XYZ file of C-alpha atoms in Angstrom:
651
model
C 0.000 0.000 0.000
C 1.031 3.634 -0.413
C -0.329 7.129 0.182
C -0.473 9.737 -2.581
C -1.779 13.212 -1.809
C -3.559 11.780 1.209
C -5.302 9.066 -0.786
C -4.654 5.453 0.183
C -3.880 2.932 -2.551
C -3.751 -0.795 -1.860
C -2.798 -3.938 -3.770
C -3.892 -7.552 -4.055
C -1.119 -8.449 -1.624
C -2.600 -6.059 0.943
C -5.964 -7.728 0.429
C -4.591 -11.192 1.172
C -2.487 -9.884 4.062
C -5.664 -8.472 5.614
C -7.412 -11.811 5.131
C -4.639 -13.451 7.155
C -4.226 -10.793 9.859
C -6.220 -7.569 10.106
C -4.140 -6.348 13.019
C -0.972 -6.730 10.967
C -2.316 -4.811 7.955
C -3.579 -1.976 10.162
C -0.137 -1.737 11.755
C 1.284 -1.347 8.247
C -1.233 1.445 7.608
C -0.205 3.130 10.860
C 3.395 3.177 9.633
C 2.327 4.752 6.348
C 0.291 7.397 8.206
C 3.118 8.111 10.629
C 0.968 7.083 13.583
C 3.357 4.434 14.915
C 7.057 3.686 15.025
C 7.932 0.550 13.091
C 9.216 -2.292 15.225
C 12.600 -3.854 14.553
C 12.820 -7.563 13.832
C 15.329 -9.967 12.363
C 15.016 -10.617 8.663
C 13.580 -14.008 7.823
C 16.289 -15.536 5.633
C 14.125 -18.526 4.764
C 11.292 -16.317 3.520
C 13.785 -14.374 1.433
C 15.009 -17.658 -0.023
C 11.434 -18.717 -0.801
C 10.793 -15.345 -2.467
C 13.842 -15.830 -4.693
C 12.602 -19.283 -5.685
C 9.207 -17.772 -6.442
C 10.837 -15.216 -8.734
C 12.753 -18.031 -10.433
C 9.549 -20.014 -10.931
C 7.882 -16.997 -12.542
C 10.903 -16.317 -14.769
C 10.956 -19.941 -15.960
C 7.284 -19.736 -16.874
C 7.952 -16.533 -18.815
C 10.854 -18.114 -20.704
C 8.687 -21.076 -21.636
C 5.873 -18.837 -22.895
C 8.203 -16.602 -24.882
C 9.579 -19.681 -26.609
C 6.301 -20.588 -28.310
C 3.767 -17.802 -27.850
C 3.309 -14.111 -28.610
C 4.030 -12.359 -25.301
C 4.021 -8.640 -24.473
C 6.258 -7.904 -21.470
C 5.435 -4.727 -19.552
C 7.804 -2.804 -17.293
C 7.451 -2.444 -13.532
C 6.952 0.982 -12.013
C 9.252 1.710 -9.078
C 8.354 4.007 -6.151
C 8.049 6.809 -5.320
C 4.877 6.922 -7.389
C 3.384 9.915 -9.163
C -0.156 10.112 -10.471
C 1.118 10.623 -14.001
C 3.322 7.519 -13.784
C 0.494 5.410 -12.347
C -1.891 6.459 -15.088
C 0.810 5.835 -17.690
C 1.359 2.190 -16.688
C -2.411 1.663 -16.685
C -2.635 3.104 -20.204
C 0.277 0.916 -21.326
C -1.551 -2.158 -20.067
C -4.764 -1.250 -21.915
C -2.740 -0.629 -25.068
C -1.126 -4.053 -24.698
C -4.513 -5.742 -24.430
C -5.799 -3.900 -27.490
C -2.861 -5.323 -29.472
C -4.338 -8.763 -28.727
C -1.181 -10.763 -28.035
C -1.485 -14.311 -26.750
C -0.078 -13.339 -23.341
C 0.472 -10.096 -21.416
C 3.126 -10.362 -18.694
C 3.001 -8.024 -15.687
C -0.179 -6.222 -16.691
C -0.438 -3.156 -14.401
C -3.794 -1.991 -13.079
C -4.640 1.357 -11.499
C -8.155 2.599 -10.844
C -7.438 5.493 -8.432
C -7.701 3.062 -5.497
C -6.255 -0.314 -6.458
C -2.752 -0.755 -7.849
C -1.076 -4.018 -8.757
C 0.390 -6.370 -11.339
C -0.986 -9.631 -12.707
C 1.707 -12.194 -13.518
C 0.226 -13.517 -16.764
C -2.978 -12.684 -18.640
C -3.704 -15.091 -21.495
C -6.054 -14.599 -24.437
C -8.600 -17.423 -24.304
C -11.554 -18.220 -26.572
C -14.016 -16.564 -24.196
C -11.912 -13.583 -23.076
C -8.837 -12.664 -21.054
C -7.766 -15.340 -18.577
C -5.893 -14.235 -15.419
C -3.008 -16.511 -14.368
C -0.920 -16.130 -11.239
C 2.363 -17.958 -10.619
C 2.657 -19.466 -7.141
C 5.515 -21.507 -5.704
C 2.988 -23.342 -3.524
C 2.078 -26.854 -4.606
C -1.629 -26.494 -3.999
C -4.164 -23.708 -4.345
C -4.741 -21.484 -1.341
C -7.761 -19.234 -0.754
C -5.660 -16.071 -0.570
C -4.273 -16.733 -4.051
C -7.808 -16.922 -5.424
C -8.622 -13.564 -3.830
C -5.706 -12.071 -5.753
C -6.990 -13.569 -9.002
C -10.392 -12.067 -8.276
C -8.822 -8.636 -7.798
C -7.148 -8.735 -11.215
C -10.251 -10.163 -12.889
C -12.315 -7.259 -11.539
C -9.788 -4.837 -13.063
C -10.146 -6.499 -16.475
C -13.917 -6.133 -16.165
C -13.581 -2.431 -15.230
C -11.494 -1.857 -18.348
C -14.441 -3.080 -20.438
C -12.505 -6.059 -21.773
C -13.977 -9.546 -22.232
C -13.207 -11.766 -19.247
C -12.741 -15.528 -19.404
C -15.055 -17.724 -17.335
C -12.064 -19.169 -15.472
C -8.883 -18.082 -13.734
C -5.732 -20.164 -13.227
C -2.987 -20.740 -10.706
C 0.363 -21.871 -12.123
C 1.589 -23.931 -9.192
C 5.113 -24.791 -8.122
C 4.652 -28.474 -8.970
C 4.047 -27.643 -12.640
C 0.294 -28.129 -12.404
C -2.299 -25.639 -13.546
C -5.319 -25.258 -11.272
C -8.405 -23.676 -12.877
C -11.307 -22.073 -11.015
C -14.616 -20.590 -12.118
C -14.632 -16.811 -12.164
C -18.179 -16.957 -10.777
C -16.770 -18.506 -7.595
C -13.740 -16.234 -7.291
C -15.251 -12.780 -7.841
C -17.728 -12.921 -4.913
C -14.932 -13.886 -2.506
C -12.857 -10.964 -3.754
C -15.734 -8.499 -3.449
C -16.453 -9.570 0.125
C -12.805 -9.165 1.144
C -12.501 -5.854 -0.734
C -15.553 -4.385 1.018
C -14.193 -5.527 4.367
C -10.818 -3.922 3.626
C -12.396 -0.652 2.491
C -14.601 -0.321 5.559
C -11.746 -1.298 7.880
C -9.362 1.268 6.368
C -12.037 3.993 6.382
C -13.004 3.360 10.005
C -9.378 3.262 11.078
C -8.466 6.557 9.438
C -11.644 8.140 10.742
C -10.791 7.088 14.316
C -7.487 8.912 13.993
C -5.553 6.665 16.384
C -3.245 3.666 15.919
C -4.725 0.184 16.033
C -5.011 -1.242 19.535
C -4.094 -4.863 20.214
C -7.060 -5.391 22.521
C -9.609 -4.304 19.873
C -11.792 -7.407 19.429
C -13.317 -5.995 16.240
C -9.945 -6.524 14.545
C -8.994 -10.106 13.746
C -5.439 -11.074 14.735
C -3.611 -14.181 13.517
C -1.450 -14.453 16.635
C 1.511 -15.716 14.585
C 2.989 -12.825 12.605
C 5.762 -10.539 13.847
C 3.311 -7.748 14.680
C 1.034 -10.033 16.703
C 3.897 -11.606 18.631
C 5.352 -8.206 19.460
C 2.020 -6.786 20.631
C 1.184 -9.900 22.636
C 4.517 -9.755 24.445
C 3.890 -6.152 25.502
C 0.703 -7.062 27.406
C 1.340 -10.718 28.318
C -1.506 -11.775 26.079
C -3.087 -15.215 26.293
C -1.441 -16.327 23.065
C 1.833 -16.543 24.995
C 0.455 -19.613 26.769
C 2.079 -22.687 25.221
C -0.431 -24.764 23.292
C -3.293 -22.242 23.521
C -5.337 -21.814 20.327
C -6.973 -18.661 19.022
C -10.472 -20.119 19.442
C -9.663 -20.844 23.095
C -8.369 -17.297 23.442
C -11.689 -16.000 22.125
C -13.661 -17.964 24.738
C -11.377 -16.825 27.555
C -11.576 -13.176 26.512
C -15.372 -13.392 26.394
C -15.202 -14.452 30.043
C -13.026 -11.444 30.935
C -9.722 -13.343 31.013
C -7.374 -11.413 28.744
C -3.798 -11.974 29.944
C -1.551 -14.856 30.853
C -1.485 -13.634 34.455
C -5.296 -13.516 34.663
C -5.555 -17.060 33.338
C -2.975 -18.187 35.900
C -5.221 -16.802 38.655
C -8.595 -17.817 37.168
C -10.779 -20.259 39.079
C -13.717 -20.865 36.720
C -13.810 -22.016 33.124
C -15.511 -19.903 30.447
C -18.688 -21.043 28.739
C -18.133 -23.482 25.913
C -14.772 -24.751 27.162
C -14.308 -28.240 28.577
C -13.197 -28.335 32.208
C -10.183 -30.506 31.383
C -9.066 -28.029 28.712
C -9.396 -25.096 31.106
C -7.459 -26.877 33.841
C -4.642 -27.703 31.421
C -4.380 -24.115 30.136
C -4.655 -22.720 33.675
C -1.799 -24.906 34.930
C 0.378 -24.063 31.922
C -0.160 -20.324 32.346
C 0.535 -20.534 36.093
C 3.912 -22.155 35.488
C 4.827 -19.671 32.768
C 3.737 -16.734 34.914
C 5.935 -17.965 37.741
C 8.867 -18.094 35.314
C 8.154 -14.585 34.004
C 7.989 -13.144 37.526
C 11.341 -14.733 38.356
C 12.925 -12.469 35.752
C 15.202 -12.920 32.756
C 17.778 -15.637 33.187
C 15.694 -17.661 35.636
C 16.012 -21.417 34.984
C 13.272 -23.206 33.082
C 11.149 -25.237 35.473
C 9.077 -28.369 35.040
C 6.378 -30.245 36.879
C 4.769 -33.621 36.335
C 1.235 -33.697 34.954
C -1.464 -36.086 36.296
C -0.832 -38.561 33.463
C 2.953 -38.577 33.954
C 3.233 -41.983 35.629
C 1.127 -43.720 32.969
C 2.902 -42.008 30.067
C 6.450 -42.450 31.332
C 5.833 -46.117 32.136
C 5.245 -46.642 28.398
C 8.887 -45.790 27.611
C 10.972 -48.819 26.622
C 13.953 -49.721 28.756
C 17.311 -48.451 27.500
C 19.198 -50.749 25.148
C 22.819 -50.681 24.042
C 21.474 -50.671 20.487
C 19.282 -47.569 20.855
C 19.575 -44.866 18.189
C 18.762 -41.157 18.205
C 17.659 -39.867 14.832
C 17.219 -36.463 13.182
C 16.834 -35.258 9.577
C 17.936 -32.080 7.846
C 15.941 -31.466 4.689
C 15.240 -28.938 1.968
C 11.506 -29.002 1.130
C 12.043 -26.762 -1.912
C 14.633 -28.895 -3.728
C 13.765 -30.232 -7.164
C 15.538 -31.800 -10.126
C 13.329 -30.460 -12.881
C 10.385 -32.752 -12.151
C 8.216 -30.254 -10.276
C 5.770 -32.948 -9.205
C 8.481 -34.393 -6.924
C 10.198 -31.946 -4.624
C 12.074 -32.098 -1.365
C 15.363 -33.681 -0.350
C 16.446 -35.115 2.994
C 20.095 -34.233 2.545
C 21.432 -35.204 5.988
C 20.451 -38.286 7.985
C 21.882 -37.945 11.479
C 22.101 -41.060 13.644
C 23.677 -41.284 17.100
C 24.240 -44.264 19.382
C 23.988 -44.378 23.155
C 27.717 -43.626 23.391
C 27.070 -40.294 21.592
C 28.947 -41.526 18.520
C 27.456 -39.769 15.476
C 26.918 -41.282 12.014
C 25.961 -38.901 9.178
C 24.454 -40.031 5.863
C 24.567 -37.338 3.167
C 22.340 -37.238 0.082
C 22.748 -34.431 -2.472
C 20.274 -35.689 -5.071
C 17.273 -38.013 -5.254
C 19.377 -41.003 -6.249
C 21.582 -40.538 -3.178
C 18.477 -39.986 -1.056
C 17.114 -43.343 -2.187
C 20.437 -44.975 -1.356
C 20.465 -43.296 2.068
C 16.973 -44.601 2.751
C 17.962 -48.148 1.795
C 21.179 -47.955 3.855
C 19.301 -46.633 6.862
C 16.620 -49.339 6.792
C 19.225 -52.070 6.199
C 21.365 -50.704 9.034
C 18.420 -50.671 11.446
C 17.283 -54.144 10.366
C 20.765 -55.560 10.958
C 21.082 -53.740 14.273
C 17.771 -55.188 15.466
C 19.206 -58.612 14.801
C 21.967 -57.840 17.307
C 19.806 -55.801 19.698
C 16.180 -57.033 19.512
C 15.168 -54.563 22.233
C 16.586 -51.490 20.475
C 14.476 -48.414 19.670
C 14.906 -45.312 17.547
C 14.149 -42.062 19.355
C 13.152 -38.830 17.627
C 11.293 -35.636 18.550
C 7.953 -34.908 16.795
C 6.606 -37.023 13.920
C 8.692 -35.531 11.096
C 11.168 -38.410 10.917
C 8.596 -41.205 10.631
C 6.468 -39.126 8.250
C 9.451 -38.692 5.927
C 10.371 -42.386 6.052
C 6.832 -43.350 5.034
C 6.898 -40.838 2.192
C 10.247 -42.080 0.925
C 9.118 -45.708 1.059
C 6.152 -44.778 -1.131
C 8.174 -42.503 -3.423
C 10.920 -45.020 -4.151
C 8.764 -48.115 -3.644
C 11.465 -49.956 -1.805
C 11.873 -51.256 1.758
C 8.131 -50.830 2.302
C 7.753 -54.155 4.087
C 10.807 -53.545 6.277
C 9.587 -50.071 7.307
C 6.088 -51.401 7.924
C 7.529 -54.055 10.238
C 9.484 -51.412 12.179
C 6.415 -49.237 12.596
C 4.158 -52.121 13.632
C 6.797 -53.301 16.089
C 6.877 -49.808 17.650
C 10.609 -49.435 17.128
C 10.250 -45.664 16.683
C 9.612 -43.651 19.842
C 8.432 -40.059 19.518
C 9.671 -38.246 22.614
C 7.441 -35.259 21.868
C 4.429 -37.429 22.700
C 6.125 -38.532 25.915
C 6.925 -34.952 26.917
C 3.382 -33.709 26.267
C 1.890 -36.557 28.262
C 4.233 -36.365 31.237
C 5.603 -32.911 32.000
C 4.613 -29.290 31.980
C 7.379 -26.733 31.449
C 7.609 -23.013 32.096
C 8.775 -22.272 28.536
C 6.377 -20.630 26.037
C 6.782 -23.548 23.631
C 7.392 -27.280 23.634
C 9.866 -27.219 20.771
C 12.972 -29.211 21.660
C 15.053 -26.009 21.592
C 12.935 -24.575 24.418
C 13.304 -27.762 26.475
C 17.087 -28.021 26.205
C 17.852 -25.768 29.227
C 16.280 -28.517 31.343
C 18.772 -31.225 30.441
C 21.703 -30.074 28.277
C 23.657 -28.539 31.158
C 27.114 -27.334 30.139
C 26.514 -28.610 26.599
C 23.715 -26.092 26.014
C 24.313 -23.859 23.012
C 23.068 -20.290 22.963
C 22.432 -20.313 19.212
C 23.557 -16.690 18.895
C 27.007 -17.505 17.553
C 26.100 -20.680 15.674
C 26.454 -20.688 11.907
C 23.149 -22.591 11.737
C 20.728 -21.640 14.505
C 17.418 -23.215 13.474
C 15.619 -25.263 10.831
C 15.005 -22.301 8.527
C 18.655 -21.304 8.660
C 19.638 -24.886 7.823
C 17.639 -24.749 4.567
C 19.317 -21.470 3.620
C 22.777 -22.806 4.535
C 22.241 -25.895 2.392
C 21.097 -23.761 -0.532
C 24.254 -21.663 -0.126
C 26.326 -24.861 -0.179
C 24.757 -25.927 -3.484
C 25.393 -22.475 -4.950
C 29.014 -22.301 -3.756
C 30.268 -25.841 -4.289
C 31.455 -25.178 -7.839
C 32.967 -21.715 -7.406
C 33.825 -21.543 -3.695
C 34.604 -25.071 -2.505
C 36.068 -24.004 0.846
C 33.023 -21.872 1.721
C 30.752 -24.687 0.562
C 32.589 -27.189 2.779
C 32.194 -24.784 5.715
C 28.417 -24.772 5.166
C 28.310 -28.578 5.261
C 30.441 -28.633 8.396
C 28.076 -26.180 10.090
C 25.070 -28.277 9.072
C 26.680 -31.451 10.400
C 27.513 -29.699 13.672
C 23.910 -28.486 13.958
C 22.516 -31.966 13.276
C 24.981 -33.636 15.658
C 23.770 -31.374 18.435
C 20.109 -32.187 17.630
C 20.830 -35.923 17.867
C 22.685 -35.395 21.143
C 19.780 -33.320 22.429
C 17.392 -36.195 21.682
C 19.672 -38.593 23.578
C 19.893 -36.267 26.578
C 16.123 -35.747 26.531
C 15.484 -39.486 26.634
C 17.792 -39.793 29.652
C 16.103 -36.831 31.345
C 12.686 -38.437 30.841
C 13.962 -41.616 32.479
C 14.860 -39.452 35.480
C 11.314 -38.071 35.445
C 10.076 -41.660 35.574
C 12.080 -42.017 38.772
C 10.432 -38.839 40.029
C 6.997 -40.271 39.142
C 7.785 -43.535 40.894
C 7.528 -45.733 37.793
C 11.186 -46.206 36.829
C 10.968 -49.892 37.787
C 8.145 -50.355 35.265
C 10.378 -49.274 32.373
C 11.848 -52.545 31.201
C 13.412 -53.980 28.078
C 10.748 -54.282 25.412
C 10.949 -56.461 22.322
C 8.129 -56.557 19.820
C 8.209 -58.199 16.399
C 5.074 -57.675 14.314
C 5.152 -58.525 10.625
C 3.171 -56.497 8.110
C 1.588 -57.475 4.829
C 3.794 -58.902 2.120
C 3.946 -56.836 -1.055
C 4.129 -58.203 -4.576
C 7.836 -57.626 -5.155
C 8.351 -61.319 -5.953
C 5.133 -61.683 -7.953
C 6.122 -62.808 -11.501
C 3.706 -60.307 -13.056
C 5.157 -57.476 -10.963
C 8.729 -58.485 -11.805
C 7.987 -58.685 -15.544
C 6.240 -55.309 -15.619
C 9.017 -53.595 -13.650
C 11.599 -55.074 -15.984
C 9.936 -53.064 -18.755
C 9.695 -49.855 -16.728
C 13.241 -48.656 -17.399
C 14.953 -46.162 -15.007
C 13.904 -45.874 -11.370
C 13.328 -42.121 -11.757
C 10.001 -41.300 -13.471
C 11.437 -38.183 -15.106
C 13.874 -40.355 -17.081
C 11.268 -42.855 -18.329
C 9.521 -42.833 -21.654
C 5.721 -42.715 -21.674
C 5.601 -46.457 -22.356
C 8.060 -47.263 -19.542
C 6.082 -45.119 -17.127
C 2.906 -46.990 -18.114
C 4.536 -50.321 -17.244
C 5.729 -48.919 -13.887
C 2.230 -47.678 -13.067
C 0.702 -51.057 -13.956
C 3.223 -52.835 -11.732
C 2.630 -50.626 -8.713
C -1.154 -50.786 -9.190
C -1.010 -54.424 -8.055
C -0.407 -53.258 -4.485
C -2.613 -50.159 -4.657
C -5.191 -51.230 -2.072
C -2.605 -52.646 0.281
C -0.715 -49.362 0.227
C -3.901 -47.372 0.800
C -4.825 -49.485 3.823
C -1.302 -49.234 5.155
C -1.229 -45.429 4.867
C -4.530 -45.134 6.732
C -3.391 -47.280 9.639
C 0.051 -45.662 9.750
C -1.606 -42.263 10.194
C -4.140 -43.630 12.675
C -1.601 -45.202 15.013
C 0.722 -42.214 14.645
C -2.049 -40.029 16.065
C -2.642 -42.348 18.993
C 0.916 -41.771 20.210
C 0.127 -38.099 20.823
C -2.250 -36.259 23.170
C -5.703 -35.629 21.723
C -5.128 -31.861 21.787
C -2.434 -32.323 19.159
C -4.764 -33.878 16.554
C -8.362 -33.205 17.571
C -8.725 -30.708 14.705
C -7.855 -33.358 12.095
C -10.649 -33.795 9.557
C -13.166 -36.579 10.366
C -12.168 -36.675 14.048
C -14.930 -36.317 16.652
C -13.654 -35.459 20.125
C -16.005 -36.739 22.826
C -16.567 -34.550 25.878
C -19.397 -36.538 27.458
C -21.382 -39.727 26.837
C -24.832 -40.878 27.939
C -26.369 -44.319 27.479
C -29.905 -43.812 26.156
C -30.710 -47.488 25.715
C -28.707 -50.352 27.213
C -27.733 -53.535 25.409
C -30.786 -55.212 23.853
C -31.502 -57.578 20.980
C -33.742 -55.720 18.528
C -36.948 -57.250 17.247
C -36.682 -59.158 13.991
C -34.273 -61.745 12.661
C -31.085 -60.085 13.918
C -29.462 -61.656 16.988
C -26.832 -58.928 17.413
C -27.215 -56.895 20.590
C -27.223 -53.114 20.298
C -27.178 -50.135 22.567
C -27.785 -46.429 21.916
C -25.330 -43.852 23.217
C -25.475 -40.071 22.916
C -22.050 -38.487 22.475
C -21.490 -34.775 23.000
C -18.386 -33.154 21.581
C -16.905 -31.418 18.557
C -16.281 -32.436 14.968
C -13.042 -31.191 13.470
C -13.491 -28.627 10.651
C -14.193 -30.229 7.255
C -15.430 -33.540 8.684
C -17.964 -35.690 6.861
C -20.794 -36.166 9.328
C -23.307 -38.091 7.232
C -24.886 -41.330 8.413
C -23.391 -44.670 7.474
C -19.756 -43.643 7.913
C -17.380 -46.162 9.451
C -16.435 -45.215 13.011
C -13.198 -46.188 14.736
C -13.136 -45.633 18.480
C -9.781 -44.501 19.801
C -8.711 -44.098 23.405
C -5.210 -42.632 22.996
C -2.361 -42.841 25.428
C -2.656 -40.095 28.079
């Protein structure tokens, strides 16, 4: 947005920013009006990296279009803006459309209020078709609002408008949407933005954080800064914005007030209130102790039950952590992401790195890892692999499906509960005074003299690791020493994460002692075999023999057809397996962590309306009728006849 002669001009980006966080966009307006001093914050290097990749994606699309279509490329206007310059770029865009090329790139629109650029506008049979390039791999509502904004500008210019709009996604796919569905969403958001801006300027004062008429996301830099100034409820670890709304309606607006509250608000389960109350009380105690006070912990009511589920330590135990680049690709945009560093540590803190700098090496790393674990289990049947949060197991499942190898072996490991997610153990056993349960926030509890500050580290967090790896790939040809330094920093960062997981496991065993259940944690060996796949089926073998290279991008259309036929043999088995993998993964975590998953109904109370009886008729099956009260997760299918799976997760 910008001001010109007192008039406010906004863009499609402002529109989508307001849809995500109204408080944030009003803070931006305050800066433009000179009503507030802009806060200082560290630049997000990962977001800058993503922006550069987005620019590259757009440039590649332009190059492709210019190679086979008639494209008019328009120039960008740089600030500071003048009215004459704004009108000139608008006139240039109209002139470009009147020339009727096949594509107009960077069409500029200015209507005395709105100003912005459309990435690509194509000439279709039924009018001009708006296309926007997005690095994202699936359509998002905010992107459709932007398309609606540009479509409305085409309509205002009196030009024919296509019945559809398109998103040119980062995976190479083109997603089309009806203009009749997009325009109303845009108009609703535009009217909201206009009224919000008008009311704000009319009030003549900066936006106030406590204004409930303004929607705040609670996640952006502006929200976090404002929340910290007043000890807002969103500082409570694990608290959701919907819970914040209910608490505020009951007059509880700060972390301190929640810590002192004695009654739950309407619409909130008692157990949820008690959990949030206890968390806020511990955090408030930490905040009152002052900066530098040690992080504290306390056992939760389910601690004994949860900690007793830990397996006994084994000499073969491993501690596992990935470093990955989710934006990596090798030209096949339908397959992105690379787990470039597989960090494994034994109980003696000896570290084993596996590097993978392309998809072929990633496949080899996956095979080596599974073979290594399988062999190690032969020597240590009671061994387990510890990790923090479900990322590691999620990636292993994805790689097994992507490369269609070691599926049976991974399935056996998962069914045998070899992987232990310590995040689930932490959430079910302890409460900490930190504002987050990320492993970095827990480390002051158990790392002791090995604790790193992160301030002087070359790689300080996951986002920085992605940027560092990208720098390595850029430098390795021209600056080999600098590139090697990036890899060394990444390995050091990953080594520490593996060590942190090891130290956390040991600390949790001490908490089991504190809970009085250390004697219940014993050696545990479980060997459950999964379904056999068709790898030895003669039909499968013959079809795969005709499928050519293992990488789809290198196959001919005929070879890819044979590969698809071969893998179709196990289609239903893989679908069943994926469902149960996800189901049992959820059950390892507290309900609060997954209750908003689609098709999940969280029960708050149950009442038996009719006890077990045999209904009249030929059926001999006993039935009973139960009324369940609770909440469906957003997007759930609630129609009758759906299959129901009852789950009573670990505490």
